[in-house]
Structures are given as structure tokens and as C-alpha cells.
mmCIF file of C-alpha atoms in Angstrom:
data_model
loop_
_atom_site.group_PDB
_atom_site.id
_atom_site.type_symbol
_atom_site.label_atom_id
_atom_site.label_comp_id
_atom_site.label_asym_id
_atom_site.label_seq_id
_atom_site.Cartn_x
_atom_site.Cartn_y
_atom_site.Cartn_z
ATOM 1 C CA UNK A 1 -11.968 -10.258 26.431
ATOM 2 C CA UNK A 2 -13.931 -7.162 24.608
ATOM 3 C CA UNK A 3 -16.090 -8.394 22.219
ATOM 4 C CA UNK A 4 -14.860 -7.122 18.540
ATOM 5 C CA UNK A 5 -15.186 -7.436 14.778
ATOM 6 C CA UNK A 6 -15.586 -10.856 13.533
ATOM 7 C CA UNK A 7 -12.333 -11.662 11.314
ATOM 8 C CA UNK A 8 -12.198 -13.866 8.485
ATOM 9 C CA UNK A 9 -9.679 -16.985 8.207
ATOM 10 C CA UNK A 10 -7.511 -15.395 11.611
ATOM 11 C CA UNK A 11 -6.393 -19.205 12.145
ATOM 12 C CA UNK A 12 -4.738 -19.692 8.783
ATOM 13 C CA UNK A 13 -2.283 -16.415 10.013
ATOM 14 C CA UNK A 14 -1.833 -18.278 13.218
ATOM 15 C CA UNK A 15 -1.044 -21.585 11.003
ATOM 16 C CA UNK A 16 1.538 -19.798 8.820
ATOM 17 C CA UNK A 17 3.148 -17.640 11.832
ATOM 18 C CA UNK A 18 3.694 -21.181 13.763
ATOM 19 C CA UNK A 19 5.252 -22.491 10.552
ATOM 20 C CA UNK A 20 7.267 -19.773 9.833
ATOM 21 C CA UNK A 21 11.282 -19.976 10.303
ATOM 22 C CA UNK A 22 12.042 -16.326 8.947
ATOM 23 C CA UNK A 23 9.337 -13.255 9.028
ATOM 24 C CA UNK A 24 9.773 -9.835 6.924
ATOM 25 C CA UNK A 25 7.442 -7.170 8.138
ATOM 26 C CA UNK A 26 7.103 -4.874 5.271
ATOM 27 C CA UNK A 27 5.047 -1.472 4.967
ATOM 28 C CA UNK A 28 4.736 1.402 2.469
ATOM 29 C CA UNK A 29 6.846 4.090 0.604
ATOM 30 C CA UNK A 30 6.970 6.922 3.230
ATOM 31 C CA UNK A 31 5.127 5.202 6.096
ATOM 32 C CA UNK A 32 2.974 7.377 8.501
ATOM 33 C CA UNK A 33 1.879 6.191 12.104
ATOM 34 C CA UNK A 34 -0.572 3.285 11.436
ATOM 35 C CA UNK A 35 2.169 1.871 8.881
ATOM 36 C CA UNK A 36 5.201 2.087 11.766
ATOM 37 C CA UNK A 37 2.682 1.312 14.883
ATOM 38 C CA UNK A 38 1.416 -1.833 12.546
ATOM 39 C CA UNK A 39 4.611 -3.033 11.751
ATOM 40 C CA UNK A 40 6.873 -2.279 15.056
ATOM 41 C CA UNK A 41 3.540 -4.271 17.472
ATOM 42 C CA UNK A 42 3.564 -7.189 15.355
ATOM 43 C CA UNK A 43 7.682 -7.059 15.597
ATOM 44 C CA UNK A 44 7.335 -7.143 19.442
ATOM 45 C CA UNK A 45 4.628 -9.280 19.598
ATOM 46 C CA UNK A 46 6.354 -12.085 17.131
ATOM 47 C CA UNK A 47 10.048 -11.646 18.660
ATOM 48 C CA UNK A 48 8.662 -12.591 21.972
ATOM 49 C CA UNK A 49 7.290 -15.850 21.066
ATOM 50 C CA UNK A 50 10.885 -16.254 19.680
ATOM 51 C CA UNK A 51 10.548 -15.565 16.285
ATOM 52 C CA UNK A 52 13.154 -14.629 13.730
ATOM 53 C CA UNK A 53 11.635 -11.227 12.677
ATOM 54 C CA UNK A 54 12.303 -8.028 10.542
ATOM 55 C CA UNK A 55 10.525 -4.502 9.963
ATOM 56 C CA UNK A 56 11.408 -3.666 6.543
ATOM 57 C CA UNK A 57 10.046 0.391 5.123
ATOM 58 C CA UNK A 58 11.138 0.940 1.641
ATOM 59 C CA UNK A 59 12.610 4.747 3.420
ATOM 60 C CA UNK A 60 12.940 6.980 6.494
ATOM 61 C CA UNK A 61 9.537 7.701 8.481
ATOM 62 C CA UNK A 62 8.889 11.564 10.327
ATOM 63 C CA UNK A 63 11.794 11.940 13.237
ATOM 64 C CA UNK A 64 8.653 12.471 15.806
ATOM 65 C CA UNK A 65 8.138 8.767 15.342
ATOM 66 C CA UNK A 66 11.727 8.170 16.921
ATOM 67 C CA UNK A 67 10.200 7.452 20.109
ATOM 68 C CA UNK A 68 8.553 4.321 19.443
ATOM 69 C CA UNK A 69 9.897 1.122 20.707
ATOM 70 C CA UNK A 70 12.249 -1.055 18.462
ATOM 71 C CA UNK A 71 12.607 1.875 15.935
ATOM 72 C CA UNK A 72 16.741 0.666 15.988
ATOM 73 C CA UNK A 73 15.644 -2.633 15.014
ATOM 74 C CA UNK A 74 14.105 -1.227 11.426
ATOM 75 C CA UNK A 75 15.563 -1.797 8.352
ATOM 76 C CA UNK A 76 15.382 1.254 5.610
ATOM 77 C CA UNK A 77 15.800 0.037 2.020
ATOM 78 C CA UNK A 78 16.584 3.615 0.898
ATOM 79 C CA UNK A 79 20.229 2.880 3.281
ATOM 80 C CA UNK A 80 20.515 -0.908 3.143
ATOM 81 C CA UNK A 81 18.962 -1.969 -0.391
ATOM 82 C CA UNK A 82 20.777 -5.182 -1.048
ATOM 83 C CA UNK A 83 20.344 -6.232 2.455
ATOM 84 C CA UNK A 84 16.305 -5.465 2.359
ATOM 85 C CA UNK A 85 16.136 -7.456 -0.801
ATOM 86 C CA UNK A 86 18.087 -10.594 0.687
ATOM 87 C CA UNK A 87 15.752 -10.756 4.011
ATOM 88 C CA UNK A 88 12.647 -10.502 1.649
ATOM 89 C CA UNK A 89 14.307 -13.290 -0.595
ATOM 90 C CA UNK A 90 15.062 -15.292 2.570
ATOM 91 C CA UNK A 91 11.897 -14.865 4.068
ATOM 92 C CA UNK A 92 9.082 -17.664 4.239
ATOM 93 C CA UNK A 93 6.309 -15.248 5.639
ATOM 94 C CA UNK A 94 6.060 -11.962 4.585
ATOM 95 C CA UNK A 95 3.439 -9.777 6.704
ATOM 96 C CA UNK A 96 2.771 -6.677 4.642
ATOM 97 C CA UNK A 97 0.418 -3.715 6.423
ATOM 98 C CA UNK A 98 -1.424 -0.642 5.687
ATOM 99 C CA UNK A 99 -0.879 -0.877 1.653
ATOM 100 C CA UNK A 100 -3.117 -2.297 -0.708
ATOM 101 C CA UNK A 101 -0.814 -2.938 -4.012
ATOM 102 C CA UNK A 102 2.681 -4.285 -4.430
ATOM 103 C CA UNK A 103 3.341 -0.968 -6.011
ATOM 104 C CA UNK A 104 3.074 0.956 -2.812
ATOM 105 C CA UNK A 105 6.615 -0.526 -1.300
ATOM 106 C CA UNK A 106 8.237 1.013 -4.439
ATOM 107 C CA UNK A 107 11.786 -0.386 -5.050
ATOM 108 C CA UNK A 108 11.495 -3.343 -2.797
ATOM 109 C CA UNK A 109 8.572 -4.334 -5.262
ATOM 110 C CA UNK A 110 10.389 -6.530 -7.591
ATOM 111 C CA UNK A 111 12.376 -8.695 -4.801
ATOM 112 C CA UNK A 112 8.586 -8.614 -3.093
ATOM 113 C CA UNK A 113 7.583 -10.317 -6.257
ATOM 114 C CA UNK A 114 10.188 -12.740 -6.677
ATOM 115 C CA UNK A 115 10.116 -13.687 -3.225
ATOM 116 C CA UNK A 116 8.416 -17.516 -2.872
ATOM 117 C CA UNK A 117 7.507 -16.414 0.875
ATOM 118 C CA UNK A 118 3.769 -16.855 1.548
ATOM 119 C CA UNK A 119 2.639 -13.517 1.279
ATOM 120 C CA UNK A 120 -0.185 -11.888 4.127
ATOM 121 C CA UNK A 121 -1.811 -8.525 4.116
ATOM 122 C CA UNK A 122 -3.195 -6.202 6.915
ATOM 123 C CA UNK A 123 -5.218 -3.408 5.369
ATOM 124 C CA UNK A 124 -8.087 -0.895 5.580
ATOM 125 C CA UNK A 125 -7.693 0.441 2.603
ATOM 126 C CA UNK A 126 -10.434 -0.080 -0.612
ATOM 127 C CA UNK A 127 -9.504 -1.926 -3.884
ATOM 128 C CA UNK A 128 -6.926 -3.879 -2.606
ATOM 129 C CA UNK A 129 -4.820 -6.134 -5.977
ATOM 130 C CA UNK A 130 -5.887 -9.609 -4.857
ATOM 131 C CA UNK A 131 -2.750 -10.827 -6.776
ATOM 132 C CA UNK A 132 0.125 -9.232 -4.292
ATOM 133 C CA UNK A 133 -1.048 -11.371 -1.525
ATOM 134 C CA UNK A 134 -1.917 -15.277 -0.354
ATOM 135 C CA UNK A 135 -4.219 -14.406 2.254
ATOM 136 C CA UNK A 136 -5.799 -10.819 3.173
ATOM 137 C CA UNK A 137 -7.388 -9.233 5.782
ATOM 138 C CA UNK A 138 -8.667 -6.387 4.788
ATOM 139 C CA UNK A 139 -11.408 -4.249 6.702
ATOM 140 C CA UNK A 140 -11.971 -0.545 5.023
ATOM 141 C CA UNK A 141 -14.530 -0.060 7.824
ATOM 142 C CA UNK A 142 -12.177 -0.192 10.717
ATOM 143 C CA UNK A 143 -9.939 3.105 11.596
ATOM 144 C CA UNK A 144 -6.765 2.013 10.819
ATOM 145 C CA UNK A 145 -4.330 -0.978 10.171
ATOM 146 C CA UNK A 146 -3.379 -0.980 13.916
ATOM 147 C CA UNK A 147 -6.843 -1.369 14.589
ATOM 148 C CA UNK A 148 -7.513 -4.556 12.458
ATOM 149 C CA UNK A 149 -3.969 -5.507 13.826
ATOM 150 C CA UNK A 150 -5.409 -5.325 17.396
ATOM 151 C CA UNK A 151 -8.094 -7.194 16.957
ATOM 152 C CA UNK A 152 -5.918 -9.840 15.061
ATOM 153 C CA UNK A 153 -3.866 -10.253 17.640
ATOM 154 C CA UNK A 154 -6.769 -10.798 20.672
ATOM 155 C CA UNK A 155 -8.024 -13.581 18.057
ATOM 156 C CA UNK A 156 -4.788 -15.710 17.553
ATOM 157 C CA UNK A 157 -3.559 -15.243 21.080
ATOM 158 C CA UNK A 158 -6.290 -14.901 23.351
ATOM 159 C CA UNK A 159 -4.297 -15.861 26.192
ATOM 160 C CA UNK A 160 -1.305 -13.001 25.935
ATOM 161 C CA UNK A 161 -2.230 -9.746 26.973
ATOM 162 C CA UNK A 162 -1.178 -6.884 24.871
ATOM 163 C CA UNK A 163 2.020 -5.486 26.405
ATOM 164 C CA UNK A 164 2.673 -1.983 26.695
ATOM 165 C CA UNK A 165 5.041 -1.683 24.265
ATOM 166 C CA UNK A 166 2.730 -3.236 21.701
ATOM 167 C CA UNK A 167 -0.032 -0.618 22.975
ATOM 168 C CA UNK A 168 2.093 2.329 22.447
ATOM 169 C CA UNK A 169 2.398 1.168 18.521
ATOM 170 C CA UNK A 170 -0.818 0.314 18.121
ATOM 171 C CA UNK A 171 -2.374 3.463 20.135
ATOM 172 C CA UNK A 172 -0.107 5.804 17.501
ATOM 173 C CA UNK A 173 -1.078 4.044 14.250
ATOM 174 C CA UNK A 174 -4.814 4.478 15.572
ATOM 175 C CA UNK A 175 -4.091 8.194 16.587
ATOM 176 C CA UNK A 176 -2.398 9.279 13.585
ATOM 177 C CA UNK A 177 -4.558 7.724 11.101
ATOM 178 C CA UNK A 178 -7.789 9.117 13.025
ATOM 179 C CA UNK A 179 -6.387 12.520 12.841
ATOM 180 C CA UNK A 180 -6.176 12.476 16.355
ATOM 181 C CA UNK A 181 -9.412 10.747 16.489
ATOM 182 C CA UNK A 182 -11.382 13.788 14.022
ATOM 183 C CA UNK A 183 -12.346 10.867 11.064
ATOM 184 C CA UNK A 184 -12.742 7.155 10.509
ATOM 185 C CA UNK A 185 -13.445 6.496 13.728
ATOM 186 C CA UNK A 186 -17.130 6.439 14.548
ATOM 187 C CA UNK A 187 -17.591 3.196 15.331
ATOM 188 C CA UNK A 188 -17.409 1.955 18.663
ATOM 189 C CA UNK A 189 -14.767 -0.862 18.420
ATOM 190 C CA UNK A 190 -12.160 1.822 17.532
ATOM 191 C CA UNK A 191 -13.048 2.825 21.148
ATOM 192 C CA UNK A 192 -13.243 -0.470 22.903
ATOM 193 C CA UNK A 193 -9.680 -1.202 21.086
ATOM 194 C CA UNK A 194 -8.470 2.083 22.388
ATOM 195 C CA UNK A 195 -9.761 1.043 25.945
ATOM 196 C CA UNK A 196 -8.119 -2.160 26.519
ATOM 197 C CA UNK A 197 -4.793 -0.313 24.925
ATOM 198 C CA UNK A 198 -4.936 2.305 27.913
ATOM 199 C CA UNK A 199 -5.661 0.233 30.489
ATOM 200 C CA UNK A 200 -2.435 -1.608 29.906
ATOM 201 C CA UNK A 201 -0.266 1.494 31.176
ATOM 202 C CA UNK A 202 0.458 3.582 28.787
ATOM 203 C CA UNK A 203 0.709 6.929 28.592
ATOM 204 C CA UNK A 204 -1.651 8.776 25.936
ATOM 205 C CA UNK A 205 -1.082 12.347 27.161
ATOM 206 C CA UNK A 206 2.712 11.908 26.411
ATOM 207 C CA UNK A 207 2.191 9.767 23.114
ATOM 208 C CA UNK A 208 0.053 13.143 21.869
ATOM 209 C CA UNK A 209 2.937 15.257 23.065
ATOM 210 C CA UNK A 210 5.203 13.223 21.048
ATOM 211 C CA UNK A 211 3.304 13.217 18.155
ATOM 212 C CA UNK A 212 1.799 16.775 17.502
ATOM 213 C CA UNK A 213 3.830 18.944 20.078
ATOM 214 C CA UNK A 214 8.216 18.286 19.225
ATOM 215 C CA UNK A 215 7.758 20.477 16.444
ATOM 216 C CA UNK A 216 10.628 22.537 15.049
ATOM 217 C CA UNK A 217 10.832 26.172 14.676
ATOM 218 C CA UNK A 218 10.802 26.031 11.246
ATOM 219 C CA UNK A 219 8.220 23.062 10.625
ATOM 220 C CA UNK A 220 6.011 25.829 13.179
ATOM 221 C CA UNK A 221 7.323 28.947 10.766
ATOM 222 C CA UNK A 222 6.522 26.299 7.266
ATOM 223 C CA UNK A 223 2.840 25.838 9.061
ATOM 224 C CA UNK A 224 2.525 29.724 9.441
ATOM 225 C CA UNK A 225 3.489 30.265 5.987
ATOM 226 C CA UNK A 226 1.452 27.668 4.035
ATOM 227 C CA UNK A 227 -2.358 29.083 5.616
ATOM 228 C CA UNK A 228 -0.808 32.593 4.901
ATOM 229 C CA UNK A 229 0.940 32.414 1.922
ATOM 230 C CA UNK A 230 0.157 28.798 0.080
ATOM 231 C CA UNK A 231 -3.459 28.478 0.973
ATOM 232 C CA UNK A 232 -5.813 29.027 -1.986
ATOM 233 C CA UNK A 233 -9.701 28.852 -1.576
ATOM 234 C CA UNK A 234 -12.051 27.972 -5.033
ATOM 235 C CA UNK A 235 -14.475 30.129 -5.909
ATOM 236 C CA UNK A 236 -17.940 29.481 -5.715
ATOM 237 C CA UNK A 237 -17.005 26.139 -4.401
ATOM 238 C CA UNK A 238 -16.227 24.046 -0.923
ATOM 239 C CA UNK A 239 -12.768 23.683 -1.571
ATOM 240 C CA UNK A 240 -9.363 24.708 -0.142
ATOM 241 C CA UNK A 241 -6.167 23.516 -0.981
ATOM 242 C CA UNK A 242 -2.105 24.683 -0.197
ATOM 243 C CA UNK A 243 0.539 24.289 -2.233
ATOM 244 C CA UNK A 244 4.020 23.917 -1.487
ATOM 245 C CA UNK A 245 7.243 24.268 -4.489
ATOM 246 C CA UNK A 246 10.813 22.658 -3.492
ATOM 247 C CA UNK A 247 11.707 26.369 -3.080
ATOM 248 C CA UNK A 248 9.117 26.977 -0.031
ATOM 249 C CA UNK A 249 11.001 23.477 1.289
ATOM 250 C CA UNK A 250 14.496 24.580 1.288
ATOM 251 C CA UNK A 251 13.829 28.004 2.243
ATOM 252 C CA UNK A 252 12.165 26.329 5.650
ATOM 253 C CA UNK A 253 14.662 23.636 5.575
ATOM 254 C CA UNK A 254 12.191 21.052 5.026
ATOM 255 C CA UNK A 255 12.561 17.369 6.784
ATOM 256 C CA UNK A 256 10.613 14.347 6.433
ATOM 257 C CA UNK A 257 7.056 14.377 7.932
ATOM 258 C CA UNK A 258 6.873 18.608 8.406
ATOM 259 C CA UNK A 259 3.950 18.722 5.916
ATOM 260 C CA UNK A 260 2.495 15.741 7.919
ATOM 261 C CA UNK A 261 -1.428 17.521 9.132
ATOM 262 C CA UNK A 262 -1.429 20.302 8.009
ATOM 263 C CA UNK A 263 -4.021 19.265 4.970
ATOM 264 C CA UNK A 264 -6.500 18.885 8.046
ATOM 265 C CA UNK A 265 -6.210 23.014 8.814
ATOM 266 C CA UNK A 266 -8.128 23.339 5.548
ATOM 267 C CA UNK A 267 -11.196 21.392 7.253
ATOM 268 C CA UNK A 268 -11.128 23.485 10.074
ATOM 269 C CA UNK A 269 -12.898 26.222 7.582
ATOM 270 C CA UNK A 270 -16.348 26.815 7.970
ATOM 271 C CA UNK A 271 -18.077 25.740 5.013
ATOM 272 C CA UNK A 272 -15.305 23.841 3.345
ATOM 273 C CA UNK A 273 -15.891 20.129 2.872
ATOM 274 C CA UNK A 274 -13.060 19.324 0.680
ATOM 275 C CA UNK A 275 -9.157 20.054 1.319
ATOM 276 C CA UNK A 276 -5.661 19.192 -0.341
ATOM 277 C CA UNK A 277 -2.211 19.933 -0.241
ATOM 278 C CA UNK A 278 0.045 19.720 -3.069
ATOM 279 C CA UNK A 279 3.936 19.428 -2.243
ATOM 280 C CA UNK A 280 6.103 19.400 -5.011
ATOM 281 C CA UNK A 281 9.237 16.677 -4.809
ATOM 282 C CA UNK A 282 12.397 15.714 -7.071
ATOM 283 C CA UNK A 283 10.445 14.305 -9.698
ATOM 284 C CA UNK A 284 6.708 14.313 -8.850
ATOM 285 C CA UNK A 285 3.962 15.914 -6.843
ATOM 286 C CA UNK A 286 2.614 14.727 -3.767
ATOM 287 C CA UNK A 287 -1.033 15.487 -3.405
ATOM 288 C CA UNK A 288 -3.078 14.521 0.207
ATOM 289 C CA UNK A 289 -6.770 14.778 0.106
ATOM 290 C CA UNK A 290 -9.584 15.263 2.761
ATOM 291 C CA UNK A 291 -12.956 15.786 3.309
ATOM 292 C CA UNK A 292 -15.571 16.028 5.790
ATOM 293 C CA UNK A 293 -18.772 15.837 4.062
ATOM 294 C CA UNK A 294 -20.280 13.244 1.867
ATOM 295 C CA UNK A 295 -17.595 13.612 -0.923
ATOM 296 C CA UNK A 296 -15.288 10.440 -1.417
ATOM 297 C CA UNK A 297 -11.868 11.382 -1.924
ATOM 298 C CA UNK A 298 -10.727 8.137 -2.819
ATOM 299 C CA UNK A 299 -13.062 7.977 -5.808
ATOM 300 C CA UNK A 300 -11.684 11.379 -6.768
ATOM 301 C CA UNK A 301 -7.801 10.266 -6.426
ATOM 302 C CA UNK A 302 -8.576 7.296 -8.086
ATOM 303 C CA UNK A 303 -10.454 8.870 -11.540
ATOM 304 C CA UNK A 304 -8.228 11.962 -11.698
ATOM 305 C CA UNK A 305 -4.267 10.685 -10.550
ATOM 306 C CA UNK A 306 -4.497 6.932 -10.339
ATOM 307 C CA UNK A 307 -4.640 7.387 -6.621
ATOM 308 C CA UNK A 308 -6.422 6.129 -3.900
ATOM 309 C CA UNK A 309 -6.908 5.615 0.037
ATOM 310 C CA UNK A 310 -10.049 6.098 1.758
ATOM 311 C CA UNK A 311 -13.433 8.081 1.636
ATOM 312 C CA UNK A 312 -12.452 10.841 3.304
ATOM 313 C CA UNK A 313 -8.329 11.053 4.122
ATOM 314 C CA UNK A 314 -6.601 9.832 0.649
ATOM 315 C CA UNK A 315 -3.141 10.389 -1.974
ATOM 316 C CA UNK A 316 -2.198 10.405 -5.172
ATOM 317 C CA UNK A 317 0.840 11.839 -7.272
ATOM 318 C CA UNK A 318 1.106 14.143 -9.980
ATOM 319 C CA UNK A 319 3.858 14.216 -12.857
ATOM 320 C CA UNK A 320 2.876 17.309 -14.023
ATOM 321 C CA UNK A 321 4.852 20.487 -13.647
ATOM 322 C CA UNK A 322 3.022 22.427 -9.969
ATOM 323 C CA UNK A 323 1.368 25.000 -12.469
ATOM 324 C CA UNK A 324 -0.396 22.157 -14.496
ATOM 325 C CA UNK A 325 -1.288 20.268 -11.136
ATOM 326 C CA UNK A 326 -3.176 23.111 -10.276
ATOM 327 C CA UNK A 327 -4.820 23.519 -13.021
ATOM 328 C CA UNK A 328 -5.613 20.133 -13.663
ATOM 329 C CA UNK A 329 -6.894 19.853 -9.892
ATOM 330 C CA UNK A 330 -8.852 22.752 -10.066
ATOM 331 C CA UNK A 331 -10.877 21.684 -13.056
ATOM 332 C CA UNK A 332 -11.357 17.853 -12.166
ATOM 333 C CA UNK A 333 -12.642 19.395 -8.800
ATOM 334 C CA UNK A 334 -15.468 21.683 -10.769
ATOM 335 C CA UNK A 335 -16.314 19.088 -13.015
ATOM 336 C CA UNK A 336 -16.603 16.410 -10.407
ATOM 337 C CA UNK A 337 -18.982 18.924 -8.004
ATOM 338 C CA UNK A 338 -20.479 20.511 -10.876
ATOM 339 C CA UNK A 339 -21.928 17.119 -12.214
ATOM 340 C CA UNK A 340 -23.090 15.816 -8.823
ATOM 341 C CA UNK A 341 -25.280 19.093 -8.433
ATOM 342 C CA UNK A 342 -27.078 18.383 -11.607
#
């Protein structure tokens, strides 16, 4: 067995899965890859010791995630509402991953709540609310929830080796919330995860392919258009961001996940530390952040929209009008670089 992180408490999990007569898996509003990798390995891995399991997302996830195993086997609240609120209510286990705050699984927060399931959280993410869960792992150090998962898993069942359909999900969670390995992942037991996850069979070249390369024309045409059109650099200061109005979406016919990356493009400028992109929605703005130097986006998200993630790859929203996002972003981004260069 490769020698990992030490994990806190990984017994008590074990103690409650054993016990446990009905399992909700449960991630966050508008899950990425670590938040459907997390949830659809520990489906797989708990339906085959005969477990009565469900993966519960609070909506859809990007189409180029389609290819995953078990994706049929999901349940969407934003489709079946009633029916995602009776398994949480029915549930004696719920195993929550890659959010740090009831308020991240949106509509399915108040049956969450009101649920008297023991309540478990997988996370890397900072400042997790203590009060959502029973029992938390929670390791902002490691590269992803699928990583922490991984290791999890090697703990509580030593003896079962990770099959290949649980190394597919775990391998794109790790992949997708790396960047394609580019951030949070300089420390050698994302590697040694990664290791054991290839040598079971999969297939990494096609995974990469599946993620990054099924784009459509017009997700390819929307990517052309936002570093030509939408991309605005600060003056005077490390800092690029692109913006995108619901008239930029429906002129490109804009699906779920075709802004996914393309925040990381601004990085890929010389002497810019800091990006964003801003992508305006029904009745909010949806702001990513990134960075590659010393500057902690989190801490930024956090003091300027109530958001949050990690140091360098976080999110927030705005409920501002695009104009006044801008604006406000703008000058919270001067003051915040201004003051730590005096």
C-alpha cells in the first residue's frame, strides 16, 4: 500500500458506513469534476459492498462529464425536487463532498437541515461551517476532494483494490480541479494517488480527450470571442479578467460547463498573477478567480463577495448589475494590491 496522508477519525466513517441502511451522496450547486468524480467513486465503491446508495447534485453538471460511469444512476434536484428531498429525509448517512457550507447545495439545503441522518463531509476547501456536519474530513492541503476521497478509501478498506471504474472518477475530480495538474498539486501524494489510479487500467490519454477536447463549435467560437472581445487587462496592475453578458451566451448558444477553463487563459499572460471571469446569469453574476503568484484569492472572494474556495482557484457571486460588478471588482482589486505594496 503507498504510504499517504495521515487522516483523522477514518474509523468512525467506516463505523457509520457499516451501520448505515440508506446513504445520500450529496455535492454542490453546479458541480465540476472533483464534485461528480467524488460523489460517483464513493457510489461504486458503497453499491458494491451492497449498499443502498444515492448521488444527489442540487442541478445538471457540463455534458463532457457524460462519460463517467453511473452518471444514469444520478439524481438532479433541479428535475426531481420532491424525490431529492424524500431520499435526503429517508437517509441515515448523508456523505456530502467538495462543499464547505450547507448553503452551497442551494435548494436541497432546508431538507439537508431537517434531515436527522448523521451528516459526514469530504472537503479541501478553507473555513468550512462546523455546524452542517457530524464528522469532517477536511484537508485544504490536498488537491482535491477525490484526492482526500482516495486516500479515505485505502484507509477503511485496505484490502479492496480501487477498481477501475472508481479510478476513472477519482482520476477526473483530481484532473479537473488541478487544472489539468497546473495548481494545487505540488505535493507528492497527489502523485503517488495518481500512480496507484493508473496502474489499475485506466486510460488517462482518453479521460483528457474527454475532458478538454469534445468541445463544440460554438463553445470553440465563445473561447475565441471572450480573449478577443471580453478580455480586459488593468492598468498598471497584474490583473486580467473577461466578462461575459447573457447576450454573449445566447448569441453562442451557451450550455452548461462552456465557460468551464477558460479563466485559466488569463494566467497564461506573462506578467499577470491574478485572473477572473465574470458571467452574468438570470439573477446574479458568477465570478471565478485565479492566481499564480502569492495572492490568495480566497481571502479576496471572501472580503469583497462573501465568497470563497481556495488560495489560488476560487468563486463568489455578484448581485450587482455587470456594469457595477466591474466596477466594484476593479476597485476592491486596486485597493487590495495597492495596500499590500505599502
Amino acid at each position: 500500500m503507498i504510504n499517504g496522508p495521515k487522516l483523522q477519525k477514518v474509523e468512525l466513517l467506516k463505523e457509520a458506513i457499516d451501520n448505515a441502511k440508506k446513504i445520500a451522496l450529496i455535492s454542490h450547486i453546479n458541480p465540476d469534476g472533483d464534485a461528480v468524480g467524488s460523489v460517483l467513486a464513493l457510489y461504486d465503491v458503497l453499491s458494491d459492498y451492497g449498499k443502498d446508495v444515492t448521488p444527489i447534485f442540487p442541478n445538471s453538471f457540463p455534458e463532457f462529464l457524460n462519460f463517467l460511469p453511473d452518471v444514469d444512476k444520478v439524481y438532479f434536484a433541479s428535475e426531481k425536487f420532491h424525490a431529492c428531498e424524500k431520499l435526503l429525509k429517508e437517509a441515515d448517512l448523508i456523505i456530502s463532498t467538495d462543499y464547505n457550507c450547507v448553503k452551497r447545495i442551494a435548494d436541497l439545503s432546508e431538507a439537508y437541515k431537517l434531515s436527522t441522518a448523521r451528516k459526514i463531509l469530504i472537503d479541501h476547501h478553507v473555513d468550512v461551517n462546523r455546524e452542517d456536519f457530524d464528522l469532517i474530513f477536511s484537508y485544504p492541503e490536498l488537491s482535491s476532494s477525490s484526492e482526500i476521497l482516495y486516500w479515505i478509501l485505502k484507509s477503511i478498506y485496505p484490502e479492496k483494490p480501487i477498481t477501475k471504474k472508481v479510478a476513472i472518477c477519482l482520476y477526473v475530480g483530481i484532473c479537473t480541479d488541478t487544472g489539468s495538474f497546473s495548481y494545487s498539486c505540488n505535493s507528492v501524494t497527489t502523485y503517488k494517488a495518481l500512480l496507484e489510479l493508473m496502474e489499475t487500467g485506466i486510460d488517462a490519454e482518453n479521460i483528457h480527450y474527454q475532458i478538454y477536447n469534445t468541445y463544440s463549435e460554438q463553445r470553440l467560437r465563445l473561447l475565441g470571442y471572450c480573449l478577443n472581445e471580453r478580455m480586459v487587462m488593468l492598468n498598471d496592475l497584474p490583473i486580467a479578467f473577461i466578462y461575459l453578458t447573457t447576450e454573449d451566451l445566447k448569441r453562442f448558444n451557451y450550455k452548461k460547463g462552456d465557460s468551464e477553463g477558460i479563466v485559466n487563459y488569463t494566467l497564461t499572460i506573462k506578467d499577470i498573477q491574478i485572473g477572473a471571469i465574470l458571467v452574468e446569469q438570470k439573477d446574479k453574476i458568477r465570478m471565478s478567480f485565479r492566481s499564480k503568484g502569492d495572492f490568495d484569492v480566497n481571502i479576496f472572494a471572501n472580503k469583497y463577495f462573501e465568497g470563497g474556495g481556495h488560495k489560488k482557484a476560487s468563486g463568489a457571486n455578484s448581485f450587482l448589475s455587470m456594469e457595477e460588478t466591474i466596477q466594484k471588482l476593479e476597485k476592491s482589486f486596486s485597493e487590495e494590491l495597492n495596500a499590500k505594496t505599502k
